[in-house]
Coordinates of C-alpha atoms in Angstrom, one line a residue:
M18 CA 21.0 153.3 124.8
Y19 CA 18.9 151.3 127.3
H20 CA 15.1 151.4 127.0
E21 CA 15.1 154.7 125.2
H22 CA 17.4 156.2 127.8
T23 CA 21.0 157.3 127.1
I24 CA 23.3 155.8 129.7
G25 CA 26.6 157.2 131.0
V26 CA 29.1 155.6 133.4
V27 CA 31.5 157.5 135.6
I28 CA 34.7 155.5 136.4
P29 CA 36.9 157.2 139.0
A30 CA 40.5 155.8 139.1
Y31 CA 43.4 156.6 141.4
N32 CA 46.5 154.4 141.0
E33 CA 44.5 151.6 139.3
E34 CA 47.1 150.5 136.9
G35 CA 46.4 146.9 135.9
Y36 CA 42.7 147.2 136.7
V37 CA 41.1 150.2 135.0
G38 CA 41.8 148.9 131.5
S39 CA 39.7 145.8 132.2
V40 CA 36.8 148.0 133.4
I41 CA 36.9 149.9 130.1
D42 CA 37.1 146.7 128.1
T43 CA 34.1 145.1 129.7
L44 CA 31.7 148.1 129.5
P45 CA 28.2 146.8 128.5
S46 CA 27.3 147.6 124.9
F47 CA 24.3 149.8 125.9
V48 CA 26.6 152.4 127.5
D49 CA 26.6 155.5 125.4
R50 CA 29.3 157.5 127.3
A51 CA 31.9 156.4 129.8
Y52 CA 33.8 159.1 131.6
V53 CA 37.1 157.6 133.0
I54 CA 38.7 160.0 135.4
D55 CA 42.4 159.7 136.4
D56 CA 42.4 161.4 139.7
G57 CA 46.0 162.5 139.8
S58 CA 47.5 159.0 139.8
T59 CA 51.2 158.5 140.4
D60 CA 51.5 155.3 138.4
D61 CA 50.6 154.6 134.8
T62 CA 46.9 154.7 135.3
W63 CA 46.5 157.6 132.8
L64 CA 48.4 155.7 130.1
E65 CA 46.3 152.6 130.6
I66 CA 43.1 154.7 130.4
T67 CA 44.1 156.4 127.2
D68 CA 45.3 153.2 125.5
H69 CA 42.2 151.1 126.4
A70 CA 39.9 154.1 125.6
A71 CA 41.4 154.4 122.1
E72 CA 41.1 150.6 121.5
Y73 CA 37.5 150.6 122.7
N74 CA 36.5 153.6 120.6
A75 CA 38.1 152.1 117.6
T76 CA 35.9 148.9 117.9
H77 CA 32.7 150.5 119.2
S78 CA 31.0 153.2 117.1
A79 CA 29.8 156.3 118.9
T80 CA 26.0 156.5 119.5
N81 CA 23.4 159.2 119.8
G82 CA 25.5 161.9 118.2
Y83 CA 28.5 161.7 120.6
D84 CA 32.0 161.8 119.2
A85 CA 33.3 158.8 121.2
R86 CA 32.0 156.2 123.7
V87 CA 34.9 156.4 126.2
V88 CA 36.0 159.9 127.4
P89 CA 39.4 160.0 129.3
I90 CA 39.6 162.9 131.7
Q91 CA 42.7 163.7 133.8
H92 CA 43.0 165.6 137.1
K93 CA 46.5 167.0 137.5
V94 CA 46.2 166.7 141.3
N95 CA 44.3 164.2 143.4
R96 CA 40.9 165.5 144.5
G97 CA 39.5 162.4 146.1
V98 CA 37.0 159.9 144.7
G99 CA 34.1 162.4 145.3
G100 CA 36.0 165.0 143.2
A101 CA 36.5 162.5 140.4
I102 CA 32.8 161.5 140.4
K103 CA 31.8 165.2 140.5
T104 CA 33.8 165.8 137.3
G105 CA 32.0 162.9 135.6
Y106 CA 28.6 163.9 136.8
L107 CA 29.1 167.5 135.5
Q108 CA 30.3 166.2 132.1
A109 CA 27.2 163.8 131.9
L110 CA 25.0 166.8 132.6
E111 CA 26.7 168.8 129.9
D112 CA 26.2 165.9 127.5
G113 CA 22.5 165.5 128.4
I114 CA 22.9 161.9 129.6
D115 CA 19.6 160.5 130.9
V116 CA 21.0 158.0 133.5
T117 CA 24.5 158.1 134.9
A118 CA 26.0 155.2 136.8
V119 CA 29.2 154.9 138.8
M120 CA 31.6 152.0 138.6
G121 CA 34.9 151.9 140.4
G122 CA 38.2 151.8 138.4
D123 CA 39.4 148.9 140.5
G124 CA 37.3 146.2 138.7
Q125 CA 35.4 145.3 141.9
M126 CA 32.0 146.1 140.4
D127 CA 30.5 143.5 138.1
P128 CA 29.4 145.1 134.8
D129 CA 26.9 142.3 134.2
V130 CA 24.7 143.6 137.0
L131 CA 24.7 147.2 135.9
T132 CA 21.1 147.0 134.6
K133 CA 19.7 146.2 138.1
F134 CA 20.9 149.6 139.3
I135 CA 19.7 151.4 136.1
D136 CA 16.2 149.8 136.1
P137 CA 14.7 151.6 139.1
V138 CA 15.8 155.0 137.6
V139 CA 14.7 154.1 134.0
D140 CA 11.3 152.8 135.3
G141 CA 10.7 156.0 137.3
K142 CA 10.8 154.1 140.7
A143 CA 13.6 156.3 142.0
H144 CA 15.8 159.2 141.0
Y145 CA 18.9 157.5 142.5
A146 CA 19.7 153.8 143.0
K147 CA 22.5 152.4 145.0
G148 CA 23.7 149.0 146.2
N149 CA 22.9 147.6 149.6
R150 CA 25.0 144.6 150.8
F151 CA 23.0 144.5 154.1
M152 CA 20.0 143.2 152.2
K153 CA 21.8 139.9 151.5
F154 CA 22.9 138.8 155.0
Q155 CA 24.2 135.4 153.9
T156 CA 27.1 137.1 152.0
L157 CA 28.1 139.6 154.7
D158 CA 30.7 137.1 156.0
A159 CA 32.8 138.1 152.9
M160 CA 33.1 141.7 154.2
P161 CA 36.0 142.3 156.6
Q162 CA 34.8 142.8 160.1
F163 CA 36.3 146.2 160.6
R164 CA 34.6 147.3 157.4
L165 CA 31.3 145.8 158.4
F166 CA 31.4 147.7 161.8
G167 CA 32.4 151.0 160.2
N168 CA 29.6 150.6 157.5
T169 CA 27.0 149.8 160.2
L170 CA 28.0 152.9 162.2
L171 CA 28.1 155.2 159.2
S172 CA 24.8 153.7 158.0
L173 CA 23.1 154.8 161.3
L174 CA 24.7 158.3 161.2
T175 CA 23.7 158.7 157.6
K176 CA 20.1 157.8 158.3
I177 CA 19.9 160.5 160.8
S178 CA 21.8 163.0 158.7
S179 CA 20.0 162.4 155.4
G180 CA 16.5 161.5 156.5
Y181 CA 16.4 158.3 154.4
W182 CA 15.7 156.1 157.4
N183 CA 15.0 153.0 155.4
I184 CA 18.1 153.2 153.3
S185 CA 21.3 151.4 154.4
D186 CA 24.9 150.8 153.4
P187 CA 25.5 154.4 152.2
Q188 CA 29.2 153.6 151.4
N189 CA 28.2 151.3 148.6
G190 CA 29.6 153.0 145.4
Y191 CA 27.6 151.1 142.8
T192 CA 25.0 153.7 141.9
A193 CA 22.8 155.2 139.1
I194 CA 21.3 158.7 139.1
S195 CA 18.8 160.4 136.8
Q196 CA 19.5 163.6 134.9
E197 CA 16.6 165.2 136.8
A198 CA 18.3 164.5 140.2
L199 CA 21.7 165.8 139.0
Q200 CA 19.9 169.0 137.9
R201 CA 18.1 169.4 141.3
V202 CA 21.1 168.8 143.6
D203 CA 24.1 171.1 143.9
I204 CA 26.8 168.8 142.3
D205 CA 29.4 171.6 142.4
G206 CA 29.2 171.7 146.1
M207 CA 29.3 168.0 146.6
Y208 CA 31.8 166.7 149.2
E209 CA 35.0 165.4 147.5
Y210 CA 36.4 163.1 150.1
Y211 CA 35.2 159.4 150.6
G212 CA 32.1 160.6 152.3
Y213 CA 30.7 162.0 149.0
C214 CA 28.1 159.3 148.9
N215 CA 26.7 160.2 152.3
D216 CA 26.7 163.9 151.4
L217 CA 24.9 163.2 148.1
L218 CA 22.1 161.4 150.0
V219 CA 21.5 164.6 152.1
R220 CA 21.4 166.7 149.0
L221 CA 19.0 164.3 147.3
N222 CA 16.7 164.5 150.4
L223 CA 16.8 168.3 150.2
A224 CA 15.8 168.0 146.6
D225 CA 12.9 165.7 147.4
C226 CA 14.3 162.8 145.4
R227 CA 13.4 159.1 145.8
V228 CA 16.2 156.7 146.5
A229 CA 16.2 153.0 145.9
D230 CA 18.3 150.4 147.7
V231 CA 19.2 147.5 145.4
V232 CA 20.2 144.2 146.8
H233 CA 23.9 143.7 146.2
S234 CA 26.1 140.7 147.1
A235 CA 29.3 141.4 149.1
D236 CA 30.8 138.3 147.5
T237 CA 31.5 140.2 144.2
V238 CA 33.4 143.0 146.0
Y239 CA 35.6 141.4 148.7
D240 CA 37.5 138.9 146.7
D241 CA 41.2 138.1 146.8
D242 CA 42.1 141.2 144.8
W243 CA 40.2 143.5 147.2
K244 CA 42.0 146.6 148.3
S245 CA 41.2 150.0 149.9
H246 CA 42.7 153.4 149.7
I247 CA 40.8 154.5 152.9
N248 CA 42.7 155.5 156.0
Y249 CA 40.0 154.7 158.6
S250 CA 41.6 156.5 161.5
A251 CA 41.1 159.8 159.6
Y252 CA 38.1 158.7 157.6
V253 CA 35.6 158.0 160.4
P254 CA 36.0 161.2 162.4
K255 CA 36.1 163.4 159.2
V256 CA 33.0 161.9 157.7
S257 CA 31.2 161.9 161.0
Y258 CA 31.8 165.6 161.4
M259 CA 30.6 166.2 157.8
L260 CA 27.4 164.2 158.6
L261 CA 26.7 166.4 161.6
H262 CA 27.2 169.5 159.6
R263 CA 24.9 168.2 156.8
F264 CA 22.3 167.1 159.3
L265 CA 22.0 170.6 160.6
W266 CA 22.0 172.0 157.1
R267 CA 19.1 169.7 156.1
L268 CA 17.2 170.6 159.3
N269 CA 17.6 174.3 158.9
Q270 CA 17.0 174.5 155.1
K271 CA 14.1 172.1 154.8
Y272 CA 12.2 172.1 158.1
I273 CA 12.8 175.6 159.5
L274 CA 13.4 178.0 156.6
K275 CA 11.5 176.3 153.8
D276 CA 8.5 174.7 155.6
F277 CA 8.6 174.6 159.4
R278 CA 8.1 171.2 161.1
P279 CA 7.8 170.9 164.9
F280 CA 10.3 168.0 165.0
A281 CA 13.1 170.3 163.9
A282 CA 12.6 172.3 167.1
A283 CA 12.4 169.0 169.0
Y284 CA 15.8 168.0 167.7
Y285 CA 17.4 171.2 168.9
L286 CA 15.5 171.2 172.3
G287 CA 16.4 167.5 172.8
A288 CA 20.1 168.1 172.1
G289 CA 20.1 171.1 174.5
V290 CA 18.3 169.3 177.3
T291 CA 20.5 166.2 176.9
G292 CA 23.6 168.4 177.0
L293 CA 22.3 170.1 180.2
G294 CA 21.9 166.6 181.8
V295 CA 25.4 165.7 180.9
A296 CA 26.7 169.0 182.3
K297 CA 24.8 168.3 185.6
L298 CA 26.3 164.8 185.7
V299 CA 29.8 166.1 185.2
S300 CA 29.3 168.8 187.8
T301 CA 28.0 166.2 190.3
I302 CA 31.0 164.0 189.8
A303 CA 33.5 166.9 189.9
T304 CA 32.2 168.4 193.1
R305 CA 31.5 165.0 194.7
R306 CA 28.1 166.1 195.9
E307 CA 25.7 163.6 197.2
Q308 CA 23.9 161.6 194.6
S309 CA 21.2 163.6 192.8
D310 CA 18.7 162.3 190.3
N311 CA 18.3 165.7 188.6
W312 CA 20.9 164.9 186.0
F313 CA 19.3 161.6 185.2
F314 CA 15.8 162.9 184.6
T315 CA 17.1 165.9 182.6
M316 CA 19.2 163.6 180.4
L317 CA 16.3 161.2 180.0
S318 CA 13.9 164.0 179.0
G319 CA 16.4 165.2 176.3
I320 CA 16.8 161.6 174.9
V321 CA 13.0 161.2 174.7
L322 CA 12.8 164.5 172.8
L323 CA 15.5 163.4 170.4
L324 CA 13.9 160.0 169.8
S325 CA 10.5 161.6 169.2
A326 CA 12.0 163.9 166.7
M327 CA 13.7 161.0 164.9
V328 CA 10.3 159.1 164.7
L329 CA 8.6 162.1 163.2
D330 CA 11.5 162.7 160.8
R331 CA 11.2 159.1 159.6
I332 CA 7.4 159.4 159.1
E333 CA 8.0 162.6 157.1
N334 CA 10.5 160.9 154.8
E335 CA 8.9 157.4 154.7
E336 CA 8.0 157.4 151.0
K337 CA 11.3 158.7 149.8
G338 CA 13.1 155.3 150.1
V339 CA 12.3 152.1 148.3
Q340 CA 14.0 148.6 148.3
V341 CA 14.6 146.6 145.2
R342 CA 15.1 142.9 145.9
E343 CA 15.7 140.0 143.6
T344 CA 13.3 137.0 143.9
P345 CA 14.4 133.4 143.7
T346 CA 12.3 132.4 140.7
S347 CA 13.1 130.9 137.4
L348 CA 12.3 134.2 135.8
S349 CA 14.5 137.2 136.7
T350 CA 12.2 139.5 138.6
T351 CA 12.5 142.4 140.9
D352 CA 10.3 143.1 143.9
V353 CA 9.9 146.8 144.9
F354 CA 9.0 147.1 148.6
K355 CA 7.4 150.4 149.5
N356 CA 5.5 151.2 152.7
G357 CA 4.9 147.5 153.3
R358 CA 3.6 146.8 149.8
T359 CA 5.3 144.7 147.2
E360 CA 5.4 145.4 143.5
S361 CA 6.9 142.8 141.1
K362 CA 8.2 143.4 137.7
A363 CA 10.3 141.5 135.2
I364 CA 13.8 142.7 134.6
P365 CA 14.1 143.6 130.9
A366 CA 16.8 142.3 128.7
D367 CA 19.8 144.4 127.9
D368 CA 19.3 146.7 124.9
D369 CA 22.0 148.0 122.6

């Protein structure tokens, strides 16, 4: 338990033999339940999970009425990291866990900094907290360039899709979520591929949840043992299409059906007018007609409408995102930046 809150950790693992055991062994003492999900691994990941779980449970007594601290769960077939996390989230809901974090089974997430992701949720600053490596530019050199470019592109697309315009680095998997947020969003319908984290942000916005970006160093992730299961040639198009679908879903559900906002119509009108301008340009080129400015002004009008809709969308969602940043003082403090204001608080010591 941590500050009167029960804490759960979901640990998805796919072919993490040699890594996932150490993640279990180094779980902080305040963690009440750890759901370690073997997502259809083809190596000895499941054996390693069960062995280390048994050892951990034998040396760490269960808390708050639970029968064990570490709960091994096995998927017979691979469902993707989102599917594994979904299984853990649903189990945490069933167990009544107050705050549920996610830590990878590859050992790339430092357990010593888990509290800085839990704190914004425990303190009521946010319903969901996630890491943001872009908030610490001096460590971005540690991130592979192709990964940095991909994350930057997906960050922009996710801002548009989710409505969290001041939240970045959506692919960061070090997260914590409140029980209330898990109850509000449709976890059963959550995307199961690697874009689960982007999909979850859209769902959180639809549920009017606050999201906190927590400063997170890339140095602790991209070390010599760093590896990735992602096939980027398939990943980027697939997730981009999902984000377009979720954007339209958010727009229709929240700003047309639930409570109409004019900028929703501006999005559709802007897309239509821009598309018309592109069609005019293609027609001009195909028929080799003399140069006409009609396509240019049509396309420009559409782009202006789209940008105006984005500005209004950002204003509508301004207060739903906060940033949590460490300050370089002798005391460990966290600054919460919201709407240009700064709130400082001491980071509490870990509780058992």
